[in-house]
Amino acid sequence: MTRADELSYNKKQNIIDLEGEQDKVITIPERKERESAKEYVVRVLVDNIVNTGLEPGEKLIEQELCEKLGVSRTPFREAELELAQRKLIDIRPKIGTYVAYIDAELVEEVRHLRSVLEAEIAGMACRLLSAQDIDRLWENIALWQLYIKRKQEDKIFLLDKQFHSMLYHLCGRRHWYELVESIAPHFDRTTILSFRCRPAQMILQDHENLIRAVEARDEAHARMIADQHMNRYTENIAAIRAAFPKYFKVENR
């Protein structure tokens, strides 16, 4: 395949090959209807920071990324400022802009917030979810089984996000979910890495047990499962850091 053919293929697959970096690709989805240029840049950069298309410590080349995304420098720089405020990138004056390393303290803050909210959501689900709602959760589980067999960790990650989103929305707590999502990328970065270095079966089992507790209308058990589920990060963090040491923030790097 010629270089031109390769670029053409990547474009059709919504994959961009960053020139000068062998096997380095980032995913560029279509821009959504009514999505501003800044919102589009934020979404693309966050998605690629989470899935490590843009790795911790990697320098962002403004001109190249603007061309790939089809945006001008103004919305790109506005997006950079937002992501810097969210601690997902580091802007170093006169040096450059870099993807932030994973900050374990920030990840723990997000985990703790989610632990509190999702225990409450689990209890609410026992009171509020209909049989049809529960069927929708089981449909999500069926897809997990498929992608675990195929070892498609990125698909599993998206199903994990969908499962939790469904619980918030089915319980009528959309604003809670929006709050969580505003800081979720820090936790999401470690979640997707955990699926790459440890079996996803334990997480799937937590989801199955939670659905069964909801079916039984057992609020106490559902809350316990939700809390146990969010504590998986604490159990897994040592293995994640051992597998991906260069991704985590350390002093004097």
mmCIF file of C-alpha atoms in Angstrom:
data_model
loop_
_atom_site.group_PDB
_atom_site.id
_atom_site.type_symbol
_atom_site.label_atom_id
_atom_site.label_comp_id
_atom_site.label_asym_id
_atom_site.label_seq_id
_atom_site.Cartn_x
_atom_site.Cartn_y
_atom_site.Cartn_z
ATOM 1 C CA MET A 1 0.000 0.000 0.000
ATOM 2 C CA THR A 2 1.412 3.401 -0.965
ATOM 3 C CA ARG A 3 1.563 6.289 1.503
ATOM 4 C CA ALA A 4 -1.303 7.978 -0.375
ATOM 5 C CA ASP A 5 -3.409 4.804 -0.230
ATOM 6 C CA GLU A 6 -2.679 4.447 3.482
ATOM 7 C CA LEU A 7 -3.761 8.010 4.225
ATOM 8 C CA SER A 8 -6.923 7.514 2.163
ATOM 9 C CA TYR A 9 -7.780 4.338 4.080
ATOM 10 C CA ASN A 10 -7.167 6.019 7.437
ATOM 11 C CA LYS A 11 -9.389 8.933 6.470
ATOM 12 C CA LYS A 12 -12.269 6.568 5.694
ATOM 13 C CA GLN A 13 -11.792 4.901 9.081
ATOM 14 C CA ASN A 14 -11.719 8.270 10.902
ATOM 15 C CA ILE A 15 -8.101 7.604 11.882
ATOM 16 C CA ILE A 16 -5.394 10.217 11.504
ATOM 17 C CA ASP A 17 -1.741 9.220 11.149
ATOM 18 C CA LEU A 18 0.413 11.842 12.867
ATOM 19 C CA GLU A 19 3.300 12.460 10.496
ATOM 20 C CA GLY A 20 6.749 11.663 11.771
ATOM 21 C CA GLU A 21 5.493 9.213 14.407
ATOM 22 C CA GLN A 22 5.517 5.604 13.300
ATOM 23 C CA ASP A 23 2.278 3.782 14.169
ATOM 24 C CA LYS A 24 1.006 6.920 15.931
ATOM 25 C CA VAL A 25 -2.679 7.515 15.259
ATOM 26 C CA ILE A 26 -5.489 9.502 16.788
ATOM 27 C CA THR A 27 -9.182 9.009 16.196
ATOM 28 C CA ILE A 28 -11.036 11.913 14.579
ATOM 29 C CA PRO A 29 -14.827 11.438 14.716
ATOM 30 C CA GLU A 30 -17.250 13.430 12.606
ATOM 31 C CA ARG A 31 -18.204 16.840 13.928
ATOM 32 C CA LYS A 32 -21.706 16.813 15.418
ATOM 33 C CA GLU A 33 -24.525 19.010 14.160
ATOM 34 C CA ARG A 34 -24.523 22.399 15.939
ATOM 35 C CA GLU A 35 -21.244 21.555 17.684
ATOM 36 C CA SER A 36 -18.990 24.611 17.834
ATOM 37 C CA ALA A 37 -15.397 24.361 16.662
ATOM 38 C CA LYS A 38 -14.157 24.690 20.244
ATOM 39 C CA GLU A 39 -16.542 21.997 21.516
ATOM 40 C CA TYR A 40 -15.410 19.709 18.719
ATOM 41 C CA VAL A 41 -11.732 20.191 19.537
ATOM 42 C CA VAL A 42 -12.381 19.590 23.242
ATOM 43 C CA ARG A 43 -14.289 16.378 22.506
ATOM 44 C CA VAL A 44 -11.659 15.003 20.125
ATOM 45 C CA LEU A 45 -8.729 15.831 22.398
ATOM 46 C CA VAL A 46 -10.420 14.452 25.522
ATOM 47 C CA ASP A 47 -11.361 11.206 23.767
ATOM 48 C CA ASN A 48 -7.815 10.720 22.524
ATOM 49 C CA ILE A 49 -6.257 11.617 25.864
ATOM 50 C CA VAL A 50 -8.486 9.039 27.561
ATOM 51 C CA ASN A 51 -7.826 6.266 25.025
ATOM 52 C CA THR A 52 -4.083 7.169 24.837
ATOM 53 C CA GLY A 53 -4.209 8.083 21.164
ATOM 54 C CA LEU A 54 -2.507 11.117 22.673
ATOM 55 C CA GLU A 55 -0.186 9.757 25.345
ATOM 56 C CA PRO A 56 0.777 11.406 28.651
ATOM 57 C CA GLY A 57 3.729 13.716 28.086
ATOM 58 C CA GLU A 58 3.117 13.974 24.344
ATOM 59 C CA LYS A 59 3.485 17.412 22.769
ATOM 60 C CA LEU A 60 0.462 18.802 20.927
ATOM 61 C CA ILE A 61 1.428 20.267 17.550
ATOM 62 C CA GLU A 62 -1.099 23.060 17.057
ATOM 63 C CA GLN A 63 -0.754 23.615 13.314
ATOM 64 C CA GLU A 64 -0.904 19.914 12.506
ATOM 65 C CA LEU A 65 -3.915 19.238 14.725
ATOM 66 C CA CYS A 66 -5.785 22.297 13.421
ATOM 67 C CA GLU A 67 -5.329 20.986 9.886
ATOM 68 C CA LYS A 68 -6.453 17.486 10.820
ATOM 69 C CA LEU A 69 -9.555 18.745 12.620
ATOM 70 C CA GLY A 70 -10.340 21.427 10.052
ATOM 71 C CA VAL A 71 -10.470 24.274 12.577
ATOM 72 C CA SER A 72 -8.698 27.600 12.964
ATOM 73 C CA ARG A 73 -6.201 28.363 15.713
ATOM 74 C CA THR A 74 -8.593 30.486 17.783
ATOM 75 C CA PRO A 75 -11.038 27.704 18.776
ATOM 76 C CA PHE A 76 -8.113 25.307 19.150
ATOM 77 C CA ARG A 77 -6.427 27.624 21.655
ATOM 78 C CA GLU A 78 -9.726 28.177 23.473
ATOM 79 C CA ALA A 79 -10.052 24.406 23.769
ATOM 80 C CA GLU A 80 -6.494 24.157 25.084
ATOM 81 C CA LEU A 81 -7.256 26.691 27.811
ATOM 82 C CA GLU A 82 -10.319 24.716 28.907
ATOM 83 C CA LEU A 83 -8.380 21.454 28.998
ATOM 84 C CA ALA A 84 -5.573 23.118 30.944
ATOM 85 C CA GLN A 85 -8.134 24.279 33.524
ATOM 86 C CA ARG A 86 -9.410 20.702 33.691
ATOM 87 C CA LYS A 87 -5.791 19.538 34.225
ATOM 88 C CA LEU A 88 -5.774 17.321 31.142
ATOM 89 C CA ILE A 89 -3.006 19.239 29.384
ATOM 90 C CA ASP A 90 -0.069 21.363 30.540
ATOM 91 C CA ILE A 91 0.634 24.656 28.769
ATOM 92 C CA ARG A 92 4.292 25.610 29.193
ATOM 93 C CA PRO A 93 4.906 29.170 27.958
ATOM 94 C CA LYS A 94 7.550 29.400 25.205
ATOM 95 C CA ILE A 95 8.013 25.622 25.338
ATOM 96 C CA GLY A 96 4.789 23.983 24.197
ATOM 97 C CA THR A 97 1.581 22.234 25.205
ATOM 98 C CA TYR A 98 1.708 18.665 26.477
ATOM 99 C CA VAL A 99 -0.750 15.975 27.482
ATOM 100 C CA ALA A 100 -0.807 15.887 31.284
ATOM 101 C CA TYR A 101 0.429 12.811 33.080
ATOM 102 C CA ILE A 102 -2.182 10.878 35.050
ATOM 103 C CA ASP A 103 -2.470 12.404 38.525
ATOM 104 C CA ALA A 104 -3.326 9.642 41.006
ATOM 105 C CA GLU A 105 -4.625 12.175 43.545
ATOM 106 C CA LEU A 106 -7.102 13.612 41.039
ATOM 107 C CA VAL A 107 -8.180 10.116 40.060
ATOM 108 C CA GLU A 108 -8.871 9.285 43.704
ATOM 109 C CA GLU A 109 -10.978 12.446 44.125
ATOM 110 C CA VAL A 110 -13.140 11.440 41.163
ATOM 111 C CA ARG A 111 -13.393 7.869 42.451
ATOM 112 C CA HIS A 112 -14.552 9.091 45.855
ATOM 113 C CA LEU A 113 -17.220 11.390 44.376
ATOM 114 C CA ARG A 114 -18.515 8.629 42.121
ATOM 115 C CA SER A 115 -18.533 6.207 45.046
ATOM 116 C CA VAL A 116 -20.860 8.488 47.006
ATOM 117 C CA LEU A 117 -23.173 9.270 44.088
ATOM 118 C CA GLU A 118 -23.368 5.774 42.648
ATOM 119 C CA ALA A 119 -24.232 4.145 45.954
ATOM 120 C CA GLU A 120 -27.181 6.533 46.068
ATOM 121 C CA ILE A 121 -28.034 5.790 42.427
ATOM 122 C CA ALA A 122 -27.992 2.056 43.165
ATOM 123 C CA GLY A 123 -30.487 2.523 45.979
ATOM 124 C CA MET A 124 -32.708 4.708 43.817
ATOM 125 C CA ALA A 125 -32.598 2.158 40.999
ATOM 126 C CA CYS A 126 -34.138 -0.440 43.316
ATOM 127 C CA ARG A 127 -37.116 1.858 43.857
ATOM 128 C CA LEU A 128 -37.502 3.422 40.422
ATOM 129 C CA LEU A 129 -36.460 1.070 37.617
ATOM 130 C CA SER A 130 -39.144 -0.803 35.709
ATOM 131 C CA ALA A 131 -38.778 -4.315 34.306
ATOM 132 C CA GLN A 132 -38.230 -2.734 30.892
ATOM 133 C CA ASP A 133 -35.448 -0.528 32.295
ATOM 134 C CA ILE A 134 -33.762 -3.572 33.796
ATOM 135 C CA ASP A 135 -33.989 -5.375 30.460
ATOM 136 C CA ARG A 136 -32.032 -2.508 28.894
ATOM 137 C CA LEU A 137 -29.266 -3.011 31.457
ATOM 138 C CA TRP A 138 -29.123 -6.729 30.634
ATOM 139 C CA GLU A 139 -28.791 -5.855 26.939
ATOM 140 C CA ASN A 140 -25.658 -3.897 27.831
ATOM 141 C CA ILE A 141 -24.320 -6.956 29.678
ATOM 142 C CA ALA A 142 -24.849 -9.171 26.627
ATOM 143 C CA LEU A 143 -22.608 -6.885 24.571
ATOM 144 C CA TRP A 144 -19.919 -7.053 27.268
ATOM 145 C CA GLN A 145 -19.790 -10.814 26.848
ATOM 146 C CA LEU A 146 -19.286 -10.400 23.115
ATOM 147 C CA TYR A 147 -16.450 -7.883 23.359
ATOM 148 C CA ILE A 148 -14.691 -9.697 26.189
ATOM 149 C CA LYS A 149 -14.479 -12.748 23.927
ATOM 150 C CA ARG A 150 -13.069 -10.549 21.169
ATOM 151 C CA LYS A 151 -10.662 -8.820 23.607
ATOM 152 C CA GLN A 152 -11.810 -5.386 22.399
ATOM 153 C CA GLU A 153 -10.907 -3.315 25.452
ATOM 154 C CA ASP A 154 -11.915 0.032 23.949
ATOM 155 C CA LYS A 155 -15.416 -1.314 23.210
ATOM 156 C CA ILE A 156 -15.659 -2.665 26.755
ATOM 157 C CA PHE A 157 -14.733 0.764 28.088
ATOM 158 C CA LEU A 158 -17.556 2.386 26.097
ATOM 159 C CA LEU A 159 -20.032 -0.208 27.382
ATOM 160 C CA ASP A 160 -18.890 0.510 30.936
ATOM 161 C CA LYS A 161 -19.568 4.215 30.373
ATOM 162 C CA GLN A 162 -22.963 3.412 28.857
ATOM 163 C CA PHE A 163 -23.973 1.187 31.780
ATOM 164 C CA HIS A 164 -23.330 3.888 34.365
ATOM 165 C CA SER A 165 -24.897 6.592 32.187
ATOM 166 C CA MET A 166 -28.067 4.500 31.871
ATOM 167 C CA LEU A 167 -28.356 4.142 35.639
ATOM 168 C CA TYR A 168 -28.085 7.894 36.230
ATOM 169 C CA HIS A 169 -30.549 8.749 33.477
ATOM 170 C CA LEU A 170 -33.070 6.021 34.321
ATOM 171 C CA CYS A 171 -33.088 7.342 37.892
ATOM 172 C CA GLY A 172 -33.737 10.875 36.629
ATOM 173 C CA ARG A 173 -30.349 12.214 37.725
ATOM 174 C CA ARG A 174 -29.045 13.632 34.455
ATOM 175 C CA HIS A 175 -27.416 16.613 36.182
ATOM 176 C CA TRP A 176 -25.533 14.315 38.540
ATOM 177 C CA TYR A 177 -24.178 12.497 35.520
ATOM 178 C CA GLU A 178 -23.152 15.755 33.852
ATOM 179 C CA LEU A 179 -21.268 16.705 37.028
ATOM 180 C CA VAL A 180 -19.465 13.365 37.055
ATOM 181 C CA GLU A 181 -18.678 13.580 33.341
ATOM 182 C CA SER A 182 -17.080 17.016 33.743
ATOM 183 C CA ILE A 183 -14.274 15.432 35.776
ATOM 184 C CA ALA A 184 -14.560 11.830 34.573
ATOM 185 C CA PRO A 185 -11.622 11.848 32.096
ATOM 186 C CA HIS A 186 -9.104 11.590 34.945
ATOM 187 C CA PHE A 187 -10.726 8.385 36.199
ATOM 188 C CA ASP A 188 -11.511 7.165 32.681
ATOM 189 C CA ARG A 189 -7.817 7.212 31.787
ATOM 190 C CA THR A 190 -7.079 4.599 34.431
ATOM 191 C CA THR A 191 -10.246 2.625 33.674
ATOM 192 C CA ILE A 192 -9.291 2.009 30.059
ATOM 193 C CA LEU A 193 -5.754 1.067 31.107
ATOM 194 C CA SER A 194 -7.150 -1.405 33.633
ATOM 195 C CA PHE A 195 -9.085 -3.146 30.851
ATOM 196 C CA ARG A 196 -5.812 -3.478 28.926
ATOM 197 C CA CYS A 197 -3.824 -5.069 31.738
ATOM 198 C CA ARG A 198 -6.398 -6.950 33.825
ATOM 199 C CA PRO A 199 -9.424 -9.131 32.945
ATOM 200 C CA ALA A 200 -12.699 -7.207 32.622
ATOM 201 C CA GLN A 201 -14.687 -10.153 33.952
ATOM 202 C CA MET A 202 -14.672 -8.873 37.550
ATOM 203 C CA ILE A 203 -16.160 -5.531 36.500
ATOM 204 C CA LEU A 204 -18.775 -7.330 34.439
ATOM 205 C CA GLN A 205 -19.638 -9.506 37.434
ATOM 206 C CA ASP A 206 -20.158 -6.374 39.552
ATOM 207 C CA HIS A 207 -22.598 -5.044 36.957
ATOM 208 C CA GLU A 208 -24.474 -8.346 36.839
ATOM 209 C CA ASN A 209 -24.701 -8.493 40.638
ATOM 210 C CA LEU A 210 -25.957 -4.916 40.757
ATOM 211 C CA ILE A 211 -28.728 -5.663 38.261
ATOM 212 C CA ARG A 212 -29.773 -8.718 40.282
ATOM 213 C CA ALA A 213 -29.932 -6.611 43.453
ATOM 214 C CA VAL A 214 -32.081 -4.057 41.618
ATOM 215 C CA GLU A 215 -34.361 -6.839 40.365
ATOM 216 C CA ALA A 216 -34.718 -8.063 43.968
ATOM 217 C CA ARG A 217 -35.371 -4.466 45.144
ATOM 218 C CA ASP A 218 -32.614 -4.974 47.736
ATOM 219 C CA GLU A 219 -31.345 -1.438 48.340
ATOM 220 C CA ALA A 220 -28.768 -2.315 50.988
ATOM 221 C CA HIS A 221 -27.167 -4.978 48.805
ATOM 222 C CA ALA A 222 -27.247 -2.735 45.727
ATOM 223 C CA ARG A 223 -25.482 0.059 47.615
ATOM 224 C CA MET A 224 -22.845 -2.365 48.882
ATOM 225 C CA ILE A 225 -22.173 -3.660 45.363
ATOM 226 C CA ALA A 226 -21.894 -0.116 43.972
ATOM 227 C CA ASP A 227 -19.393 0.813 46.689
ATOM 228 C CA GLN A 228 -17.395 -2.375 46.122
ATOM 229 C CA HIS A 229 -17.407 -1.683 42.385
ATOM 230 C CA MET A 230 -15.912 1.787 42.780
ATOM 231 C CA ASN A 231 -13.245 0.397 45.105
ATOM 232 C CA ARG A 232 -11.919 -1.806 42.294
ATOM 233 C CA TYR A 233 -9.660 1.104 41.316
ATOM 234 C CA THR A 234 -7.941 0.990 44.710
ATOM 235 C CA GLU A 235 -7.386 -2.744 44.236
ATOM 236 C CA ASN A 236 -6.105 -2.366 40.665
ATOM 237 C CA ILE A 237 -4.005 0.802 40.771
ATOM 238 C CA ALA A 238 -0.714 -0.943 41.631
ATOM 239 C CA ALA A 239 -1.062 -3.273 38.635
ATOM 240 C CA ILE A 240 -2.019 -0.377 36.354
ATOM 241 C CA ARG A 241 0.991 1.706 37.427
ATOM 242 C CA ALA A 242 3.311 -1.270 37.044
ATOM 243 C CA ALA A 243 2.038 -1.901 33.510
ATOM 244 C CA PHE A 244 2.098 1.777 32.439
ATOM 245 C CA PRO A 245 4.664 3.567 34.655
ATOM 246 C CA LYS A 246 5.477 6.304 32.133
ATOM 247 C CA TYR A 247 1.842 7.456 32.063
ATOM 248 C CA PHE A 248 1.691 8.606 35.696
ATOM 249 C CA LYS A 249 2.700 11.894 37.238
ATOM 250 C CA VAL A 250 5.884 11.835 39.289
ATOM 251 C CA GLU A 251 7.781 14.679 40.894
ATOM 252 C CA ASN A 252 10.460 16.448 38.846
ATOM 253 C CA ARG A 253 9.399 14.954 35.490
#
